[in-house]
PDB file of C-alpha atoms in Angstrom:
ATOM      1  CA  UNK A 224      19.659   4.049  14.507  1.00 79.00           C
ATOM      2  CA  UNK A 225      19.027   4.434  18.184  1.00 84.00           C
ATOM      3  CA  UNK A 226      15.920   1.783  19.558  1.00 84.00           C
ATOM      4  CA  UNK A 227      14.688   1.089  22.098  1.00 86.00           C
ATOM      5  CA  UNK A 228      14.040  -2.936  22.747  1.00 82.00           C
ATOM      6  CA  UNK A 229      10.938  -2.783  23.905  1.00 79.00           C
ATOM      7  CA  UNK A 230       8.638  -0.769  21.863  1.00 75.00           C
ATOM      8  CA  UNK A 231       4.736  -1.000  21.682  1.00 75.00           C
ATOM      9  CA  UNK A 232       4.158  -2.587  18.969  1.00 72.00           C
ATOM     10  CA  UNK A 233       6.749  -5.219  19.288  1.00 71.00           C
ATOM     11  CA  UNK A 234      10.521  -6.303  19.690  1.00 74.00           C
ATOM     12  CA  UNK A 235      12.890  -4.055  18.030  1.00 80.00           C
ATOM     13  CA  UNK A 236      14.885  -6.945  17.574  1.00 80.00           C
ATOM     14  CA  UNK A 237      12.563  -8.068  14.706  1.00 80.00           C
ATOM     15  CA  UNK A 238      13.468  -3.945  13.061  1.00 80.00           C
ATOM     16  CA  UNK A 239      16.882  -4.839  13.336  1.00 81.00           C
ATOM     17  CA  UNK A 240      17.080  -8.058  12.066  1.00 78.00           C
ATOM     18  CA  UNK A 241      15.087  -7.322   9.079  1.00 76.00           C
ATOM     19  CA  UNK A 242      17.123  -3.749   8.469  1.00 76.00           C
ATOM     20  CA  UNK A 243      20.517  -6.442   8.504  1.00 74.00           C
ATOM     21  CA  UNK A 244      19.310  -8.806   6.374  1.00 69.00           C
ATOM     22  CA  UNK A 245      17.961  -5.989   3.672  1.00 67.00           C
ATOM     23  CA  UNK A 246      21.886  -4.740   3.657  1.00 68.00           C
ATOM     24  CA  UNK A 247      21.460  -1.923   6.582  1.00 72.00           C
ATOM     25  CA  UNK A 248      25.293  -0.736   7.462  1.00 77.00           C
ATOM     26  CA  UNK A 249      24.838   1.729   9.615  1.00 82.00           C
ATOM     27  CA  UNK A 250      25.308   1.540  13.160  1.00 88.00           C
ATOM     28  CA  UNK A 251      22.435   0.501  15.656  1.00 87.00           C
ATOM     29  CA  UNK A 252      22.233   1.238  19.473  1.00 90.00           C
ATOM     30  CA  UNK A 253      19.292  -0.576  21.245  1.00 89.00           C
ATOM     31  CA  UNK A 254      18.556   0.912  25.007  1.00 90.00           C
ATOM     32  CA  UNK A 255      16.782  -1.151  27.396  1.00 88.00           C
ATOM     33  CA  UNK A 256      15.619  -2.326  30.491  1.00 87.00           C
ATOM     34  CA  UNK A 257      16.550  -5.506  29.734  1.00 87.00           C
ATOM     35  CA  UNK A 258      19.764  -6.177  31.052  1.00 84.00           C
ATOM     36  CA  UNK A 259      21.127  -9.834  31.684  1.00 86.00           C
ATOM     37  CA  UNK A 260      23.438 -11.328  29.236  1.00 86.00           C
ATOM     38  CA  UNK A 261      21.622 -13.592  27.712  1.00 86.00           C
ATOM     39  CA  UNK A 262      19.390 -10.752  26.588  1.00 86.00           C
ATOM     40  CA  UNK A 263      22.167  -8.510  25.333  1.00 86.00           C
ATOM     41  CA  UNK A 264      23.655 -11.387  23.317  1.00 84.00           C
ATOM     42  CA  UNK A 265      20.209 -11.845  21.447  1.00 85.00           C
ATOM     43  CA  UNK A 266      20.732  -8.077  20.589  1.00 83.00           C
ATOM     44  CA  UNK A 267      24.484  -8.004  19.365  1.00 84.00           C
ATOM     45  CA  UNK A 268      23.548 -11.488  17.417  1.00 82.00           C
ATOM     46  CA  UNK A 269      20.459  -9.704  16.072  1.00 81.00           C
ATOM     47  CA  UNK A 270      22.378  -6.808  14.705  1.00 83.00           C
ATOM     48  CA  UNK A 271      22.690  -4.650  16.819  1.00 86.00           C
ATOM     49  CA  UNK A 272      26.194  -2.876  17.291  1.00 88.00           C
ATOM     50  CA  UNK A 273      25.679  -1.619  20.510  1.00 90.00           C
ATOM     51  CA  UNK A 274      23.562  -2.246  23.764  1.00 90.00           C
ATOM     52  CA  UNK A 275      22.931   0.044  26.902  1.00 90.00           C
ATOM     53  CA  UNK A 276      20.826  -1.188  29.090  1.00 91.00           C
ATOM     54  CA  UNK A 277      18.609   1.590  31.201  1.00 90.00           C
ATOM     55  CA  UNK A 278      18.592   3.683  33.572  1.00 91.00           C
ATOM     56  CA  UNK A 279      21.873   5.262  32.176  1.00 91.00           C
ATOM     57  CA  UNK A 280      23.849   8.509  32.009  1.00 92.00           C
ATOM     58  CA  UNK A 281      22.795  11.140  29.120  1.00 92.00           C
ATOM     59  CA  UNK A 282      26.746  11.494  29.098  1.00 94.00           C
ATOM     60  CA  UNK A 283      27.234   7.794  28.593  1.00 93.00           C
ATOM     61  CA  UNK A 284      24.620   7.583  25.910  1.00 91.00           C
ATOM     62  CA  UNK A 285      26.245  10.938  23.804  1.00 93.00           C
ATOM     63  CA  UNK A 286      29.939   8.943  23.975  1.00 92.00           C
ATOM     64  CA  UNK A 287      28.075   5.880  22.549  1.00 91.00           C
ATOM     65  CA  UNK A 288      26.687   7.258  19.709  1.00 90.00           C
ATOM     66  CA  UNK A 289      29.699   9.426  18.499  1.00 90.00           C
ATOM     67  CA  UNK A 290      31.555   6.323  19.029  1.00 88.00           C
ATOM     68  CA  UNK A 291      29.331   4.511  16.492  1.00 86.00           C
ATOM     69  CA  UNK A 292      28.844   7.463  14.354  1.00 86.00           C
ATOM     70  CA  UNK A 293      33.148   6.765  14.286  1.00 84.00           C
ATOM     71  CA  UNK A 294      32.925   3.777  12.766  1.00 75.00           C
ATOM     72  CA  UNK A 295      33.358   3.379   9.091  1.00 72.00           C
ATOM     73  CA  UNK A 296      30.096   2.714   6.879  1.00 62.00           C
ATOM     74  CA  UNK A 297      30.716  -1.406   6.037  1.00 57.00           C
ATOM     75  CA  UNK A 298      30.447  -1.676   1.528  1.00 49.00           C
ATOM     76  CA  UNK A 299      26.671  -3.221   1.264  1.00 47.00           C
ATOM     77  CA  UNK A 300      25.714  -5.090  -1.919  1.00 50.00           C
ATOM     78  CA  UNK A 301      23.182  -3.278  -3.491  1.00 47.00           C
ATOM     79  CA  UNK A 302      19.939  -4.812  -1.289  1.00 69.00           C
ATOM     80  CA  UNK A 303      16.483  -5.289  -3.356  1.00 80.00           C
ATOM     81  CA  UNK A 304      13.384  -6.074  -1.747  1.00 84.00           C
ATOM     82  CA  UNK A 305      10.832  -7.306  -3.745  1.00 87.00           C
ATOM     83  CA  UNK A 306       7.274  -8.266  -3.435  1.00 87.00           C
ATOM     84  CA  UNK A 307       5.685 -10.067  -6.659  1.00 87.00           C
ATOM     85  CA  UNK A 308       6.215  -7.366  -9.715  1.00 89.00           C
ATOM     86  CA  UNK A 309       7.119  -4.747  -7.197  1.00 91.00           C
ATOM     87  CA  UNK A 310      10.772  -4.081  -6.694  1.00 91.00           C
ATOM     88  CA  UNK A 311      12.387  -1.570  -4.247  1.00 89.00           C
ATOM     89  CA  UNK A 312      16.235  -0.973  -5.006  1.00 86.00           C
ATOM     90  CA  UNK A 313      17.043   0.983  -1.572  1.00 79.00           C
ATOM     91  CA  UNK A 314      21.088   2.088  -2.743  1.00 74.00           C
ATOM     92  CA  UNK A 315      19.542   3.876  -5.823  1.00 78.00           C
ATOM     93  CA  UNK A 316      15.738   4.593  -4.441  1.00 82.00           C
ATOM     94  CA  UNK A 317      14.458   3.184  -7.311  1.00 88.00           C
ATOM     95  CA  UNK A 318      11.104   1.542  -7.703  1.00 92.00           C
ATOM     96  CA  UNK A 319       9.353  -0.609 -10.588  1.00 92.00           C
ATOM     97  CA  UNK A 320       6.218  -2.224 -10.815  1.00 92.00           C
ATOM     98  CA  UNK A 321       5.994  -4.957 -13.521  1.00 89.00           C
ATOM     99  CA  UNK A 322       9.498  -3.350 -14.842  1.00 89.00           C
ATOM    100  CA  UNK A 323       8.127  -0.050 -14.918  1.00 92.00           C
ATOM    101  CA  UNK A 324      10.169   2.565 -13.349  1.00 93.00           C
ATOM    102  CA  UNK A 325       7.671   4.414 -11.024  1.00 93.00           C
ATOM    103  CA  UNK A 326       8.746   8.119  -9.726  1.00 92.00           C
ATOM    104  CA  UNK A 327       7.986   8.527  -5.858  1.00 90.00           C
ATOM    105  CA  UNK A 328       8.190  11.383  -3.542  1.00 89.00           C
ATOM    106  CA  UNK A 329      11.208  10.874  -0.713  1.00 86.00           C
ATOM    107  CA  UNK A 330       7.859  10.298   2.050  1.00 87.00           C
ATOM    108  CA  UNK A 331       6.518   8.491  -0.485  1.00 91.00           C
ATOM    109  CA  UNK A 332       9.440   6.185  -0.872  1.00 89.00           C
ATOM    110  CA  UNK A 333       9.890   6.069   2.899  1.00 86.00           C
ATOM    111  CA  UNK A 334       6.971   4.335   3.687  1.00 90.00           C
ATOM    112  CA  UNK A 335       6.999   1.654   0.816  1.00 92.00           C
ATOM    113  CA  UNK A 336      10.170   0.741   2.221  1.00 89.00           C
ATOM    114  CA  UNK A 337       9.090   0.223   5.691  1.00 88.00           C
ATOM    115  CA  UNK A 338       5.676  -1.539   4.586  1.00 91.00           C
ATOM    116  CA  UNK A 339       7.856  -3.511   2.113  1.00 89.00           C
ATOM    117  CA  UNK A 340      11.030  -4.227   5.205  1.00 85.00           C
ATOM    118  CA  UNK A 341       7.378  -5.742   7.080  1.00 85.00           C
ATOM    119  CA  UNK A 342       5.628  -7.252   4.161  1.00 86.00           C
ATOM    120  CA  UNK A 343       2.598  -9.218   5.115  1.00 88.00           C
ATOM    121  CA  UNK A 344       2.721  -8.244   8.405  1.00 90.00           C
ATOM    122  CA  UNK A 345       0.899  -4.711   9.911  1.00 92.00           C
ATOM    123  CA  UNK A 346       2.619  -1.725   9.885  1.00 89.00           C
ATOM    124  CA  UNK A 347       0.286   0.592  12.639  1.00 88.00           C
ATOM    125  CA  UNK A 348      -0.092   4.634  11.365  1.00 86.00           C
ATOM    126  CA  UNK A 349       2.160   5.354  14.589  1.00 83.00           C
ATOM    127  CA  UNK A 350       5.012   3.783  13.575  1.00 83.00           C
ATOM    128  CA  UNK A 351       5.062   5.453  10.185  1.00 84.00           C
ATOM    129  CA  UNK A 352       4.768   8.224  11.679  1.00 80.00           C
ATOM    130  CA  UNK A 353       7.822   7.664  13.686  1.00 77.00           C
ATOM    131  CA  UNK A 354       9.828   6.801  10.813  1.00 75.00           C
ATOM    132  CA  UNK A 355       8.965   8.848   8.167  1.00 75.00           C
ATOM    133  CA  UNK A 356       8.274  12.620  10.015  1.00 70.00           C
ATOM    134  CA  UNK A 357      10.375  13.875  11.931  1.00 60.00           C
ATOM    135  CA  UNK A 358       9.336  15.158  16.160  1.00 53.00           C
ATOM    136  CA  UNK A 359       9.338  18.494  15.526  1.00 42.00           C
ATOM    137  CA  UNK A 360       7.254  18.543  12.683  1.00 55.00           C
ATOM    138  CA  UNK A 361       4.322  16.820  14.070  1.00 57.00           C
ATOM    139  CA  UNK A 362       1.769  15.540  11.068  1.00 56.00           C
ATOM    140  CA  UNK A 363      -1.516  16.502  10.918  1.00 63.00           C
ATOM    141  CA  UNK A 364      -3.703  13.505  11.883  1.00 68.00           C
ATOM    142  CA  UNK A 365      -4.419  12.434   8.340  1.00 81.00           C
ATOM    143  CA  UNK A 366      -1.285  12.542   6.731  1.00 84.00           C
ATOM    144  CA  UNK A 367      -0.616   9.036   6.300  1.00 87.00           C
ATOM    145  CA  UNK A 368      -3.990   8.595   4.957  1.00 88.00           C
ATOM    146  CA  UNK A 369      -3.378  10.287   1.976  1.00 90.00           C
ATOM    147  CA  UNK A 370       0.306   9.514   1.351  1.00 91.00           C
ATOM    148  CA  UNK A 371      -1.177   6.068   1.469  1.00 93.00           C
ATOM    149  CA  UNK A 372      -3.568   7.220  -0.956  1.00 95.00           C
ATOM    150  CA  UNK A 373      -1.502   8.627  -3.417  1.00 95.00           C
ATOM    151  CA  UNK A 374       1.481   5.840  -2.866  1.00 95.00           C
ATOM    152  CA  UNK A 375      -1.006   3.526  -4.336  1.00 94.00           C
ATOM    153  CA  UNK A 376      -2.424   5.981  -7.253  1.00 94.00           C
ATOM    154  CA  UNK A 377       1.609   5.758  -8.018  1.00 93.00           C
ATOM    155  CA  UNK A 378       1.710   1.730  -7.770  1.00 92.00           C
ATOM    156  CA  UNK A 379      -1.484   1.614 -10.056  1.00 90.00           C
ATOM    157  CA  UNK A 380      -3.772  -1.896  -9.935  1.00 87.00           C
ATOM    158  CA  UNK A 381      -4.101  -4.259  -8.196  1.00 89.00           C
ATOM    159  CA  UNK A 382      -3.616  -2.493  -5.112  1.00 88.00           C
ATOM    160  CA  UNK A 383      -0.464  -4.261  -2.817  1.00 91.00           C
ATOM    161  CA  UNK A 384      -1.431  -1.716   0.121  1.00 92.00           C
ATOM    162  CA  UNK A 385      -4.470  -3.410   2.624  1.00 92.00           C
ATOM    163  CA  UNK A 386      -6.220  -1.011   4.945  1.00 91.00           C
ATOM    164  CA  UNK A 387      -6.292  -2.953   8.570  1.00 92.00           C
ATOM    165  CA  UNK A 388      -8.936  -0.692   9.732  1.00 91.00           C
ATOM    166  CA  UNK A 389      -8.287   1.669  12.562  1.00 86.00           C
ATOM    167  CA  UNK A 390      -4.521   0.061  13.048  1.00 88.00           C
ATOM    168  CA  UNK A 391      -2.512   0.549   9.623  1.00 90.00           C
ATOM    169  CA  UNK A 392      -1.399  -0.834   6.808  1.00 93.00           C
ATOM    170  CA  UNK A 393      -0.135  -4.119   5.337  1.00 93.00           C
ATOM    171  CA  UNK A 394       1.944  -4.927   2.274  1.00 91.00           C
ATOM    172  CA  UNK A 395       0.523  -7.631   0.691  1.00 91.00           C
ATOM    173  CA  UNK A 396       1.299  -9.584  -3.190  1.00 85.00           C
ATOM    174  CA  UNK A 397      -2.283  -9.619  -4.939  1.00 77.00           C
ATOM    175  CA  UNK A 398      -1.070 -12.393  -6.878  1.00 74.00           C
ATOM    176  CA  UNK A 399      -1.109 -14.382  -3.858  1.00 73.00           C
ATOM    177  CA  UNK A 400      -4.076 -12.820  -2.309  1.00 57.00           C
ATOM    178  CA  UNK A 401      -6.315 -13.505  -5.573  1.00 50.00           C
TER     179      UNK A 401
END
C-alpha cells in the first residue's frame, strides 16, 4: 500500500492503523510533506513500514517499493471484523449475517470491508471509489449507488448501511441504533 499522509478526507495514519490492527501484513509506504522526525516516528509507530517524505526522486520511490515488495509476507492470524450479527472473515472472504453464510461479489466484498475497517464513522463515495476501482477504469458516476444497493439486498434487514446524504456511507449496528 502506497499513501499518502495527508489525504482529503483525513490522516492516513488512521487507514493504517486500523489496516494493522485488522491483521494487514503487507507492506505500507506513506509519502509526505511532512518531514521532521517526530512526524515520521508517528508513521513507523502507526504501521507504516516505510516513510518518504516529498518532493522526492521517481527513482528513489521505484527502489522503495521493490524493496518492500522484497520483504517476506509476516503469518497473520486469521483477522475477523465484526459488527453485531455481521461478521467479515478477510483470510477466507467470507461473510455471515446472524450465522448465515452470505455470497458477495469481489466489489461487493470490497466495500463491506472498508465500511466495516471504518465502522461508525463516514466512508465518502470518493474514497470507495479509490479503493475498490481501479484509475483506468473510471466508474460511471452511480456505481457506488447501486453496489450499495445491492450490498444491502445481500445483507437483508435491518439495514447496517446509512446513507449520509450527498457524502457517503456509514456502517452502523441497528441493534444499537434501535
Amino acid at each position: 500500500l502506497v499513501a499518502d499522509r495527508l489525504l482529503p478526507d483525513g490522516d492516513s495514519l488512521r487507514l493504517v492503523a486500523a489496516r494493522r490492527r485488522d491483521g494487514w501484513s503487507r507492506p505500507v509506504l506513506l509519502l509526505t510533506a511532512l518531514d521532521s522526525v517526530a512526524d515520521r516516528v508517528t508513521g513507523l509507530e502507526a504501521g507504516a513500514d516505510d516513510y518518504l517524505v516529498k518532493p522526492f526522486a521517481a527513482a528513489e520511490l521505484v527502489a522503495r517499493v521493490r524493496n518492500l515488495a522484497r520483504r517476506p509476507l509476516q503469518a497473520v492470524t486469521a483477522p475477523q471484523l465484526r459488527l453485531g450479527d455481521l461478521e467479515l472473515d478477510l483470510p477466507r472472504r467470507r461473510v455471515t449475517r446472524g450465522g448465515v453464510l452470505l455470497s458477495l461479489t469481489a466489489k461487493e466484498h470490497a466495500v463491506l470491508q472498508i465500511l466495516m475497517l471504518q465502522a461508525g464513522q463516514v466512508v465518502t463515495r470518493s474514497r470507495l471509489i479509490e479503493s475498490c476501482w481501479d484509475e483506468l477504469n473510471e466508474p460511471m458516476s452511480n456505481v457506488v449507488d447501486v453496489l450499495i444497493r445491492q450490498l444491502r439486498r445481500r445483507l437483508g434487514a435491518p439495514d447496517p448501511i446509512e446513507t449520509v446524504r450527498g457524502v457517503g456511507y456509514r456502517l452502523v449496528d441497528p441493534a444499537v441504533e434501535q
